[in-house]
PDB file of C-alpha atoms in Angstrom:
ATOM      1  CA  UNK A   1     -17.770   6.055  12.600  1.00 47.00           C
ATOM      2  CA  UNK A   2     -17.242   6.076  16.378  1.00 52.00           C
ATOM      3  CA  UNK A   3     -18.406   9.084  18.386  1.00 48.00           C
ATOM      4  CA  UNK A   4     -14.864  10.066  19.405  1.00 47.00           C
ATOM      5  CA  UNK A   5     -13.729   9.941  15.794  1.00 49.00           C
ATOM      6  CA  UNK A   6     -16.750  11.992  14.644  1.00 52.00           C
ATOM      7  CA  UNK A   7     -15.917  14.685  17.169  1.00 44.00           C
ATOM      8  CA  UNK A   8     -12.260  14.701  16.170  1.00 46.00           C
ATOM      9  CA  UNK A   9     -13.175  14.976  12.498  1.00 50.00           C
ATOM     10  CA  UNK A  10     -15.414  17.958  13.230  1.00 41.00           C
ATOM     11  CA  UNK A  11     -12.690  19.628  15.237  1.00 39.00           C
ATOM     12  CA  UNK A  12     -14.573  19.703  18.548  1.00 37.00           C
ATOM     13  CA  UNK A  13     -12.153  17.342  20.245  1.00 44.00           C
ATOM     14  CA  UNK A  14      -8.420  17.787  19.885  1.00 54.00           C
ATOM     15  CA  UNK A  15      -6.239  14.918  20.996  1.00 61.00           C
ATOM     16  CA  UNK A  16      -2.618  15.971  20.852  1.00 62.00           C
ATOM     17  CA  UNK A  17      -0.072  13.320  19.857  1.00 63.00           C
ATOM     18  CA  UNK A  18       1.797  12.428  23.050  1.00 65.00           C
ATOM     19  CA  UNK A  19       4.414  10.368  21.227  1.00 83.00           C
ATOM     20  CA  UNK A  20       7.439  11.446  19.273  1.00 91.00           C
ATOM     21  CA  UNK A  21       8.380   9.446  16.203  1.00 97.00           C
ATOM     22  CA  UNK A  22      12.004   9.526  15.114  1.00 97.00           C
ATOM     23  CA  UNK A  23      12.843   5.973  13.989  1.00 98.00           C
ATOM     24  CA  UNK A  24      10.525   4.026  11.681  1.00 98.00           C
ATOM     25  CA  UNK A  25      10.687   0.338  10.857  1.00 98.00           C
ATOM     26  CA  UNK A  26       9.344  -0.924   7.525  1.00 98.00           C
ATOM     27  CA  UNK A  27       8.607  -4.576   6.800  1.00 98.00           C
ATOM     28  CA  UNK A  28       8.928  -5.336   3.102  1.00 96.00           C
ATOM     29  CA  UNK A  29      11.303  -3.778   0.565  1.00 95.00           C
ATOM     30  CA  UNK A  30       9.069  -4.227  -2.463  1.00 92.00           C
ATOM     31  CA  UNK A  31       7.193  -1.610  -4.448  1.00 91.00           C
ATOM     32  CA  UNK A  32       5.252  -0.289  -1.463  1.00 95.00           C
ATOM     33  CA  UNK A  33       7.869  -0.762   1.253  1.00 96.00           C
ATOM     34  CA  UNK A  34      10.614   0.978  -0.722  1.00 97.00           C
ATOM     35  CA  UNK A  35       8.217   3.775  -1.654  1.00 97.00           C
ATOM     36  CA  UNK A  36       7.289   4.340   1.990  1.00 98.00           C
ATOM     37  CA  UNK A  37      10.993   4.280   2.960  1.00 98.00           C
ATOM     38  CA  UNK A  38      11.620   6.893   0.258  1.00 98.00           C
ATOM     39  CA  UNK A  39       9.164   9.471   1.609  1.00 98.00           C
ATOM     40  CA  UNK A  40       9.857   8.713   5.282  1.00 98.00           C
ATOM     41  CA  UNK A  41      13.647   9.109   4.939  1.00 98.00           C
ATOM     42  CA  UNK A  42      13.269  12.208   2.772  1.00 97.00           C
ATOM     43  CA  UNK A  43      11.135  13.715   5.540  1.00 97.00           C
ATOM     44  CA  UNK A  44      13.965  13.364   8.075  1.00 97.00           C
ATOM     45  CA  UNK A  45      13.143  10.097   9.842  1.00 98.00           C
ATOM     46  CA  UNK A  46      15.597   7.255  10.409  1.00 98.00           C
ATOM     47  CA  UNK A  47      14.433   4.103   8.608  1.00 98.00           C
ATOM     48  CA  UNK A  48      15.151   0.419   9.277  1.00 98.00           C
ATOM     49  CA  UNK A  49      13.857  -1.720   6.395  1.00 97.00           C
ATOM     50  CA  UNK A  50      13.396  -5.468   6.711  1.00 96.00           C
ATOM     51  CA  UNK A  51      13.023  -8.099   4.012  1.00 95.00           C
ATOM     52  CA  UNK A  52      13.680 -11.827   3.801  1.00 91.00           C
ATOM     53  CA  UNK A  53      16.701 -11.342   1.535  1.00 92.00           C
ATOM     54  CA  UNK A  54      19.415  -8.684   1.435  1.00 95.00           C
ATOM     55  CA  UNK A  55      19.066  -8.779  -2.369  1.00 94.00           C
ATOM     56  CA  UNK A  56      15.455  -7.561  -2.036  1.00 95.00           C
ATOM     57  CA  UNK A  57      16.594  -4.692   0.187  1.00 96.00           C
ATOM     58  CA  UNK A  58      19.320  -3.750  -2.310  1.00 96.00           C
ATOM     59  CA  UNK A  59      16.782  -3.792  -5.142  1.00 95.00           C
ATOM     60  CA  UNK A  60      14.459  -1.595  -3.077  1.00 95.00           C
ATOM     61  CA  UNK A  61      17.260   0.912  -2.417  1.00 96.00           C
ATOM     62  CA  UNK A  62      18.060   0.951  -6.139  1.00 96.00           C
ATOM     63  CA  UNK A  63      14.422   1.846  -6.831  1.00 96.00           C
ATOM     64  CA  UNK A  64      14.529   4.621  -4.213  1.00 97.00           C
ATOM     65  CA  UNK A  65      17.702   6.001  -5.806  1.00 96.00           C
ATOM     66  CA  UNK A  66      16.140   6.007  -9.297  1.00 96.00           C
ATOM     67  CA  UNK A  67      12.933   7.676  -8.098  1.00 97.00           C
ATOM     68  CA  UNK A  68      14.866  10.334  -6.206  1.00 97.00           C
ATOM     69  CA  UNK A  69      16.921  10.958  -9.364  1.00 96.00           C
ATOM     70  CA  UNK A  70      13.652  11.729 -11.157  1.00 96.00           C
ATOM     71  CA  UNK A  71      12.729  14.177  -8.392  1.00 97.00           C
ATOM     72  CA  UNK A  72      16.128  15.875  -8.752  1.00 97.00           C
ATOM     73  CA  UNK A  73      15.647  16.169 -12.525  1.00 96.00           C
ATOM     74  CA  UNK A  74      12.280  17.847 -11.922  1.00 96.00           C
ATOM     75  CA  UNK A  75      13.760  20.228  -9.366  1.00 96.00           C
ATOM     76  CA  UNK A  76      11.672  18.799  -6.521  1.00 96.00           C
ATOM     77  CA  UNK A  77      14.668  17.900  -4.337  1.00 96.00           C
ATOM     78  CA  UNK A  78      18.407  18.550  -4.361  1.00 96.00           C
ATOM     79  CA  UNK A  79      21.195  15.991  -4.693  1.00 96.00           C
ATOM     80  CA  UNK A  80      22.203  16.536  -1.071  1.00 96.00           C
ATOM     81  CA  UNK A  81      18.607  15.765  -0.004  1.00 96.00           C
ATOM     82  CA  UNK A  82      18.834  12.424  -1.797  1.00 97.00           C
ATOM     83  CA  UNK A  83      22.245  11.588  -0.349  1.00 96.00           C
ATOM     84  CA  UNK A  84      21.178  12.420   3.202  1.00 97.00           C
ATOM     85  CA  UNK A  85      17.909  10.477   2.853  1.00 97.00           C
ATOM     86  CA  UNK A  86      19.669   7.368   1.544  1.00 97.00           C
ATOM     87  CA  UNK A  87      22.067   7.489   4.496  1.00 97.00           C
ATOM     88  CA  UNK A  88      19.073   7.355   6.838  1.00 97.00           C
ATOM     89  CA  UNK A  89      17.894   3.985   5.438  1.00 98.00           C
ATOM     90  CA  UNK A  90      19.528   0.827   6.803  1.00 97.00           C
ATOM     91  CA  UNK A  91      18.908  -2.896   6.344  1.00 96.00           C
ATOM     92  CA  UNK A  92      17.248  -4.677   9.266  1.00 96.00           C
ATOM     93  CA  UNK A  93      17.856  -8.417   8.720  1.00 95.00           C
ATOM     94  CA  UNK A  94      15.956  -9.379  11.897  1.00 95.00           C
ATOM     95  CA  UNK A  95      12.929  -8.080  13.803  1.00 96.00           C
ATOM     96  CA  UNK A  96      15.339  -7.655  16.706  1.00 95.00           C
ATOM     97  CA  UNK A  97      16.654  -4.631  14.811  1.00 95.00           C
ATOM     98  CA  UNK A  98      13.276  -2.900  15.350  1.00 97.00           C
ATOM     99  CA  UNK A  99      13.780  -2.636  19.119  1.00 96.00           C
ATOM    100  CA  UNK A 100      14.309   1.142  19.050  1.00 96.00           C
ATOM    101  CA  UNK A 101      11.618   1.940  16.486  1.00 98.00           C
ATOM    102  CA  UNK A 102       8.812   4.276  17.520  1.00 98.00           C
ATOM    103  CA  UNK A 103       6.611   3.106  14.645  1.00 98.00           C
ATOM    104  CA  UNK A 104       6.716  -0.043  12.508  1.00 98.00           C
ATOM    105  CA  UNK A 105       4.829  -0.125   9.205  1.00 98.00           C
ATOM    106  CA  UNK A 106       4.051  -3.547   7.737  1.00 98.00           C
ATOM    107  CA  UNK A 107       4.080  -3.494   3.922  1.00 97.00           C
ATOM    108  CA  UNK A 108       4.187  -7.211   3.115  1.00 94.00           C
ATOM    109  CA  UNK A 109       2.136  -9.129   0.543  1.00 90.00           C
ATOM    110  CA  UNK A 110      -1.660  -8.758   0.792  1.00 90.00           C
ATOM    111  CA  UNK A 111      -2.075 -12.091   2.589  1.00 91.00           C
ATOM    112  CA  UNK A 112      -3.806 -12.050   5.975  1.00 93.00           C
ATOM    113  CA  UNK A 113      -2.226 -15.272   7.259  1.00 95.00           C
ATOM    114  CA  UNK A 114       1.237 -13.945   6.392  1.00 96.00           C
ATOM    115  CA  UNK A 115       0.554 -10.655   8.152  1.00 96.00           C
ATOM    116  CA  UNK A 116      -0.607 -12.485  11.298  1.00 96.00           C
ATOM    117  CA  UNK A 117       2.597 -14.511  11.241  1.00 96.00           C
ATOM    118  CA  UNK A 118       4.696 -11.342  10.874  1.00 97.00           C
ATOM    119  CA  UNK A 119       3.043  -9.560  13.797  1.00 97.00           C
ATOM    120  CA  UNK A 120       3.378 -12.627  16.031  1.00 96.00           C
ATOM    121  CA  UNK A 121       7.113 -12.725  15.366  1.00 96.00           C
ATOM    122  CA  UNK A 122       7.559  -8.946  15.550  1.00 97.00           C
ATOM    123  CA  UNK A 123       5.773  -7.906  18.748  1.00 97.00           C
ATOM    124  CA  UNK A 124       8.166  -9.527  21.287  1.00 97.00           C
ATOM    125  CA  UNK A 125      10.984  -7.344  19.930  1.00 97.00           C
ATOM    126  CA  UNK A 126       9.205  -3.983  20.141  1.00 97.00           C
ATOM    127  CA  UNK A 127       9.473  -1.512  22.974  1.00 96.00           C
ATOM    128  CA  UNK A 128       6.205  -1.012  24.926  1.00 96.00           C
ATOM    129  CA  UNK A 129       5.566   2.463  23.456  1.00 96.00           C
ATOM    130  CA  UNK A 130       6.024   1.446  19.820  1.00 97.00           C
ATOM    131  CA  UNK A 131       3.084   1.899  17.436  1.00 98.00           C
ATOM    132  CA  UNK A 132       2.168  -0.584  14.729  1.00 98.00           C
ATOM    133  CA  UNK A 133       0.647   0.188  11.333  1.00 98.00           C
ATOM    134  CA  UNK A 134      -0.351  -1.967   8.386  1.00 98.00           C
ATOM    135  CA  UNK A 135      -0.265  -0.774   4.785  1.00 97.00           C
ATOM    136  CA  UNK A 136      -2.966  -3.313   3.905  1.00 96.00           C
ATOM    137  CA  UNK A 137      -5.254  -2.144   1.125  1.00 93.00           C
ATOM    138  CA  UNK A 138      -8.248  -4.276   2.102  1.00 92.00           C
ATOM    139  CA  UNK A 139      -7.866  -6.480   5.215  1.00 94.00           C
ATOM    140  CA  UNK A 140      -9.656  -5.728   8.499  1.00 96.00           C
ATOM    141  CA  UNK A 141      -7.526  -3.596  10.814  1.00 97.00           C
ATOM    142  CA  UNK A 142      -9.493  -4.895  13.798  1.00 97.00           C
ATOM    143  CA  UNK A 143      -8.610  -8.504  12.937  1.00 96.00           C
ATOM    144  CA  UNK A 144      -4.952  -7.719  12.335  1.00 97.00           C
ATOM    145  CA  UNK A 145      -4.708  -5.715  15.557  1.00 97.00           C
ATOM    146  CA  UNK A 146      -6.326  -8.497  17.592  1.00 95.00           C
ATOM    147  CA  UNK A 147      -3.378 -10.793  16.886  1.00 92.00           C
ATOM    148  CA  UNK A 148      -0.881  -8.338  18.412  1.00 97.00           C
ATOM    149  CA  UNK A 149      -0.072  -7.413  22.001  1.00 96.00           C
ATOM    150  CA  UNK A 150      -1.076  -3.755  21.405  1.00 96.00           C
ATOM    151  CA  UNK A 151      -4.414  -3.393  19.540  1.00 97.00           C
ATOM    152  CA  UNK A 152      -4.892   0.118  20.985  1.00 97.00           C
ATOM    153  CA  UNK A 153      -1.581   1.128  19.352  1.00 97.00           C
ATOM    154  CA  UNK A 154      -2.421  -0.393  15.960  1.00 98.00           C
ATOM    155  CA  UNK A 155      -3.756   1.495  12.928  1.00 98.00           C
ATOM    156  CA  UNK A 156      -4.222   1.110   9.184  1.00 98.00           C
ATOM    157  CA  UNK A 157      -1.950   3.415   7.175  1.00 98.00           C
ATOM    158  CA  UNK A 158      -2.701   2.727   3.501  1.00 98.00           C
ATOM    159  CA  UNK A 159      -0.277   4.534   1.204  1.00 97.00           C
ATOM    160  CA  UNK A 160      -1.144   4.839  -2.485  1.00 95.00           C
ATOM    161  CA  UNK A 161       1.119   3.538  -5.258  1.00 91.00           C
ATOM    162  CA  UNK A 162       3.526   5.001  -6.348  1.00 92.00           C
ATOM    163  CA  UNK A 163       4.118   6.377  -2.849  1.00 96.00           C
ATOM    164  CA  UNK A 164       6.499   9.259  -3.743  1.00 96.00           C
ATOM    165  CA  UNK A 165       3.961  10.630  -6.244  1.00 95.00           C
ATOM    166  CA  UNK A 166       0.517   9.992  -4.749  1.00 96.00           C
ATOM    167  CA  UNK A 167      -0.707  12.554  -2.238  1.00 97.00           C
ATOM    168  CA  UNK A 168      -3.188  10.436  -0.263  1.00 97.00           C
ATOM    169  CA  UNK A 169      -2.864   8.095   2.702  1.00 98.00           C
ATOM    170  CA  UNK A 170      -5.962   6.355   4.069  1.00 98.00           C
ATOM    171  CA  UNK A 171      -6.061   6.114   7.864  1.00 98.00           C
ATOM    172  CA  UNK A 172      -8.190   3.266   9.212  1.00 98.00           C
ATOM    173  CA  UNK A 173      -9.004   2.789  12.877  1.00 97.00           C
ATOM    174  CA  UNK A 174      -9.650  -0.660  14.263  1.00 96.00           C
ATOM    175  CA  UNK A 175     -12.276  -0.974  16.969  1.00 97.00           C
ATOM    176  CA  UNK A 176      -9.549  -0.779  19.648  1.00 96.00           C
ATOM    177  CA  UNK A 177      -7.362   1.943  18.096  1.00 97.00           C
ATOM    178  CA  UNK A 178      -6.775   4.680  20.675  1.00 96.00           C
ATOM    179  CA  UNK A 179      -7.342   8.390  20.040  1.00 95.00           C
ATOM    180  CA  UNK A 180      -3.699   9.136  20.806  1.00 95.00           C
ATOM    181  CA  UNK A 181      -2.556   6.542  18.271  1.00 96.00           C
ATOM    182  CA  UNK A 182      -4.874   8.023  15.653  1.00 96.00           C
ATOM    183  CA  UNK A 183      -3.679  11.581  16.328  1.00 96.00           C
ATOM    184  CA  UNK A 184      -0.011  10.550  16.245  1.00 97.00           C
ATOM    185  CA  UNK A 185      -0.495   8.631  12.997  1.00 97.00           C
ATOM    186  CA  UNK A 186      -2.243  11.573  11.370  1.00 97.00           C
ATOM    187  CA  UNK A 187       0.500  13.977  12.418  1.00 96.00           C
ATOM    188  CA  UNK A 188       3.160  11.586  11.139  1.00 97.00           C
ATOM    189  CA  UNK A 189       1.469  11.185   7.734  1.00 98.00           C
ATOM    190  CA  UNK A 190       1.026  14.938   7.367  1.00 97.00           C
ATOM    191  CA  UNK A 191       4.718  15.440   8.219  1.00 97.00           C
ATOM    192  CA  UNK A 192       5.467  13.416   5.069  1.00 98.00           C
ATOM    193  CA  UNK A 193       3.626  15.998   2.996  1.00 97.00           C
ATOM    194  CA  UNK A 194       0.654  13.664   2.492  1.00 98.00           C
ATOM    195  CA  UNK A 195      -3.078  14.256   2.916  1.00 97.00           C
ATOM    196  CA  UNK A 196      -5.179  11.861   4.989  1.00 97.00           C
ATOM    197  CA  UNK A 197      -8.621  10.435   4.339  1.00 97.00           C
ATOM    198  CA  UNK A 198     -10.200   8.597   7.271  1.00 97.00           C
ATOM    199  CA  UNK A 199     -12.014   5.355   6.487  1.00 96.00           C
ATOM    200  CA  UNK A 200     -14.114   3.059   8.601  1.00 95.00           C
ATOM    201  CA  UNK A 201     -12.814  -0.494   8.969  1.00 97.00           C
ATOM    202  CA  UNK A 202     -14.854  -2.074   6.169  1.00 95.00           C
ATOM    203  CA  UNK A 203     -13.449  -4.391   3.464  1.00 94.00           C
ATOM    204  CA  UNK A 204     -11.129  -2.504   1.037  1.00 94.00           C
ATOM    205  CA  UNK A 205     -11.804   0.835   2.820  1.00 96.00           C
ATOM    206  CA  UNK A 206     -12.564   3.780   0.454  1.00 97.00           C
ATOM    207  CA  UNK A 207     -10.183   3.830  -2.506  1.00 96.00           C
ATOM    208  CA  UNK A 208     -10.112   0.120  -3.324  1.00 95.00           C
ATOM    209  CA  UNK A 209     -13.812  -0.334  -2.524  1.00 96.00           C
ATOM    210  CA  UNK A 210     -14.434   1.945  -5.525  1.00 97.00           C
ATOM    211  CA  UNK A 211     -11.370   1.343  -7.716  1.00 97.00           C
ATOM    212  CA  UNK A 212     -11.002  -2.461  -7.736  1.00 97.00           C
ATOM    213  CA  UNK A 213     -14.622  -3.257  -8.735  1.00 98.00           C
ATOM    214  CA  UNK A 214     -14.082  -0.912 -11.704  1.00 98.00           C
ATOM    215  CA  UNK A 215     -10.940  -2.827 -12.678  1.00 98.00           C
ATOM    216  CA  UNK A 216     -12.757  -6.152 -12.175  1.00 98.00           C
ATOM    217  CA  UNK A 217     -15.582  -4.924 -14.428  1.00 98.00           C
ATOM    218  CA  UNK A 218     -13.018  -3.973 -17.070  1.00 98.00           C
ATOM    219  CA  UNK A 219     -11.686  -7.546 -16.911  1.00 98.00           C
ATOM    220  CA  UNK A 220     -15.263  -8.853 -17.301  1.00 98.00           C
ATOM    221  CA  UNK A 221     -15.645  -6.574 -20.337  1.00 98.00           C
ATOM    222  CA  UNK A 222     -12.554  -8.212 -21.833  1.00 98.00           C
ATOM    223  CA  UNK A 223     -13.696 -11.708 -20.761  1.00 98.00           C
ATOM    224  CA  UNK A 224     -17.090 -11.283 -22.422  1.00 98.00           C
ATOM    225  CA  UNK A 225     -15.551  -9.985 -25.652  1.00 97.00           C
ATOM    226  CA  UNK A 226     -17.067  -6.521 -25.424  1.00 98.00           C
ATOM    227  CA  UNK A 227     -13.685  -5.006 -26.294  1.00 97.00           C
ATOM    228  CA  UNK A 228     -10.000  -5.772 -26.620  1.00 98.00           C
ATOM    229  CA  UNK A 229      -7.372  -4.746 -24.062  1.00 98.00           C
ATOM    230  CA  UNK A 230      -6.396  -1.790 -26.253  1.00 97.00           C
ATOM    231  CA  UNK A 231     -10.002  -0.708 -26.866  1.00 98.00           C
ATOM    232  CA  UNK A 232     -10.990  -0.893 -23.185  1.00 98.00           C
ATOM    233  CA  UNK A 233      -7.997   1.098 -21.979  1.00 98.00           C
ATOM    234  CA  UNK A 234      -8.308   3.637 -24.808  1.00 98.00           C
ATOM    235  CA  UNK A 235     -12.019   4.088 -24.054  1.00 98.00           C
ATOM    236  CA  UNK A 236     -11.380   4.943 -20.401  1.00 98.00           C
ATOM    237  CA  UNK A 237      -8.323   7.117 -21.066  1.00 97.00           C
ATOM    238  CA  UNK A 238      -9.978   9.207 -23.761  1.00 98.00           C
ATOM    239  CA  UNK A 239     -13.632   8.816 -22.817  1.00 97.00           C
ATOM    240  CA  UNK A 240     -13.300   9.357 -19.050  1.00 96.00           C
ATOM    241  CA  UNK A 241      -9.938  11.179 -18.966  1.00 96.00           C
ATOM    242  CA  UNK A 242      -8.370   8.516 -16.749  1.00 95.00           C
ATOM    243  CA  UNK A 243      -4.577   8.907 -16.836  1.00 94.00           C
ATOM    244  CA  UNK A 244      -4.198   5.135 -17.240  1.00 96.00           C
ATOM    245  CA  UNK A 245      -6.582   2.514 -18.605  1.00 97.00           C
ATOM    246  CA  UNK A 246      -8.044   0.061 -16.046  1.00 98.00           C
ATOM    247  CA  UNK A 247      -6.213  -2.983 -17.452  1.00 98.00           C
ATOM    248  CA  UNK A 248      -2.914  -1.112 -17.631  1.00 98.00           C
ATOM    249  CA  UNK A 249      -3.548   0.016 -14.056  1.00 97.00           C
ATOM    250  CA  UNK A 250      -4.254  -3.579 -12.989  1.00 98.00           C
ATOM    251  CA  UNK A 251      -0.882  -4.615 -14.408  1.00 97.00           C
ATOM    252  CA  UNK A 252       0.750  -1.741 -12.509  1.00 94.00           C
ATOM    253  CA  UNK A 253      -0.900  -2.721  -9.199  1.00 93.00           C
ATOM    254  CA  UNK A 254      -0.275  -6.441  -9.706  1.00 95.00           C
ATOM    255  CA  UNK A 255      -3.014  -8.867 -10.748  1.00 97.00           C
ATOM    256  CA  UNK A 256      -2.442 -10.966  -7.628  1.00 95.00           C
ATOM    257  CA  UNK A 257      -3.116  -7.920  -5.460  1.00 93.00           C
ATOM    258  CA  UNK A 258      -6.223  -7.057  -7.505  1.00 96.00           C
ATOM    259  CA  UNK A 259      -7.522 -10.588  -7.036  1.00 97.00           C
ATOM    260  CA  UNK A 260      -6.780 -10.545  -3.298  1.00 94.00           C
ATOM    261  CA  UNK A 261      -8.741  -7.318  -2.810  1.00 94.00           C
ATOM    262  CA  UNK A 262     -11.698  -8.621  -4.840  1.00 97.00           C
ATOM    263  CA  UNK A 263     -11.710 -11.813  -2.765  1.00 96.00           C
ATOM    264  CA  UNK A 264     -11.758  -9.757   0.445  1.00 94.00           C
ATOM    265  CA  UNK A 265     -14.695  -7.729  -0.895  1.00 96.00           C
ATOM    266  CA  UNK A 266     -16.574 -10.809  -2.131  1.00 96.00           C
ATOM    267  CA  UNK A 267     -16.115 -12.759   1.103  1.00 95.00           C
ATOM    268  CA  UNK A 268     -16.457  -9.784   3.447  1.00 93.00           C
ATOM    269  CA  UNK A 269     -19.598  -8.253   1.928  1.00 94.00           C
ATOM    270  CA  UNK A 270     -21.245 -11.443   0.574  1.00 94.00           C
ATOM    271  CA  UNK A 271     -22.428  -9.663  -2.562  1.00 95.00           C
ATOM    272  CA  UNK A 272     -22.177 -11.309  -5.990  1.00 95.00           C
ATOM    273  CA  UNK A 273     -21.293  -7.996  -7.640  1.00 96.00           C
ATOM    274  CA  UNK A 274     -17.806  -8.356  -6.141  1.00 97.00           C
ATOM    275  CA  UNK A 275     -17.176 -11.832  -7.613  1.00 97.00           C
ATOM    276  CA  UNK A 276     -13.675 -11.854  -9.136  1.00 98.00           C
ATOM    277  CA  UNK A 277     -13.734 -12.274 -12.908  1.00 98.00           C
ATOM    278  CA  UNK A 278     -12.675 -15.817 -13.930  1.00 98.00           C
ATOM    279  CA  UNK A 279     -10.215 -14.312 -16.416  1.00 98.00           C
ATOM    280  CA  UNK A 280      -8.473 -12.413 -13.605  1.00 98.00           C
ATOM    281  CA  UNK A 281      -8.202 -15.696 -11.688  1.00 98.00           C
ATOM    282  CA  UNK A 282      -6.791 -17.443 -14.774  1.00 98.00           C
ATOM    283  CA  UNK A 283      -4.089 -14.810 -15.303  1.00 98.00           C
ATOM    284  CA  UNK A 284      -3.002 -15.080 -11.665  1.00 98.00           C
ATOM    285  CA  UNK A 285      -2.948 -18.884 -11.855  1.00 98.00           C
ATOM    286  CA  UNK A 286      -0.719 -18.579 -14.941  1.00 98.00           C
ATOM    287  CA  UNK A 287       1.685 -16.347 -13.022  1.00 97.00           C
ATOM    288  CA  UNK A 288       0.916 -13.433 -15.342  1.00 98.00           C
ATOM    289  CA  UNK A 289       0.782 -10.815 -12.595  1.00 97.00           C
ATOM    290  CA  UNK A 290       1.501  -7.671 -14.599  1.00 97.00           C
ATOM    291  CA  UNK A 291       4.598  -5.520 -14.823  1.00 95.00           C
ATOM    292  CA  UNK A 292       6.464  -7.287 -12.037  1.00 93.00           C
ATOM    293  CA  UNK A 293       6.431 -10.591 -13.976  1.00 96.00           C
ATOM    294  CA  UNK A 294       6.706  -8.925 -17.418  1.00 96.00           C
ATOM    295  CA  UNK A 295       3.304 -10.301 -18.460  1.00 97.00           C
ATOM    296  CA  UNK A 296      -0.266  -9.507 -17.567  1.00 98.00           C
ATOM    297  CA  UNK A 297      -2.894  -7.879 -19.750  1.00 98.00           C
ATOM    298  CA  UNK A 298       0.150  -6.535 -21.580  1.00 98.00           C
ATOM    299  CA  UNK A 299       3.409  -8.270 -22.495  1.00 98.00           C
ATOM    300  CA  UNK A 300       6.325  -6.134 -21.259  1.00 98.00           C
ATOM    301  CA  UNK A 301       9.194  -8.264 -22.568  1.00 96.00           C
ATOM    302  CA  UNK A 302       9.773  -6.170 -25.709  1.00 95.00           C
ATOM    303  CA  UNK A 303      10.578  -2.524 -26.303  1.00 94.00           C
ATOM    304  CA  UNK A 304       6.897  -1.549 -26.015  1.00 95.00           C
ATOM    305  CA  UNK A 305       4.046  -3.173 -24.053  1.00 96.00           C
ATOM    306  CA  UNK A 306       1.856  -5.350 -26.308  1.00 97.00           C
ATOM    307  CA  UNK A 307      -1.731  -6.387 -25.383  1.00 97.00           C
ATOM    308  CA  UNK A 308      -2.023 -10.108 -24.642  1.00 95.00           C
ATOM    309  CA  UNK A 309      -5.669 -10.295 -25.812  1.00 93.00           C
TER     310      UNK A 309
END
């Protein structure tokens, strides 16, 4: 942890956010992008959401609508809150539509080359004062920031899935991230009703550095025949009081994302304990990525999920 960050964390240095955020751009209308749009719009910000296809944006808005309906049913928000929030979200077919954004959050697939390509295309269309954030769950913020024209205005802002439900957002500073950027990002996240945890810029940060090796070990346990899918998930739900078994959770996250994070850990830390399980690799190669493809460690094509092993 840098000295400035240590002092800020201890409360001895107070850097006040000098920027005002009112319009937020989001790149990606998938599970994470739509979830971020949900909480950002509900918190009063204007949202421009970009995706390659209008159909993906429409699907993302449908998900936001359904999740807000659940919040209404639970008495967490009112119908007028939902209607107003949905009006704040618009489709941005081109990065040119991000010209007035004060903050742009990238929530694309966990692929470093793709993210580099996105930032290269995005930066020429941003105003000089705009901040950039990546929702990456594992990739170096310093490396991502170095490919932009504003590394001092770049920060990691890792939301947890599902975004409307999970309270935590990891904030990750790259080596060049400025104190003002950090303070503004923290204030913005807290304005969404979220709690921040600050992580150093190491592979997979805090949450996934701990969580994904556990999931990978669960896959090894299945691979080695120690237990079935049902037995492994039941053991962790009832024996450790986890709300969801590790293999069920892997399906929820997406097996491709789990594999990507394990590869980042394995390559970034050069430790054999992070080697992705061959069975996880095989499932991804088969296109069995979990809930989003209807098959993973469970088969979701019927009325009830059925273990595939």
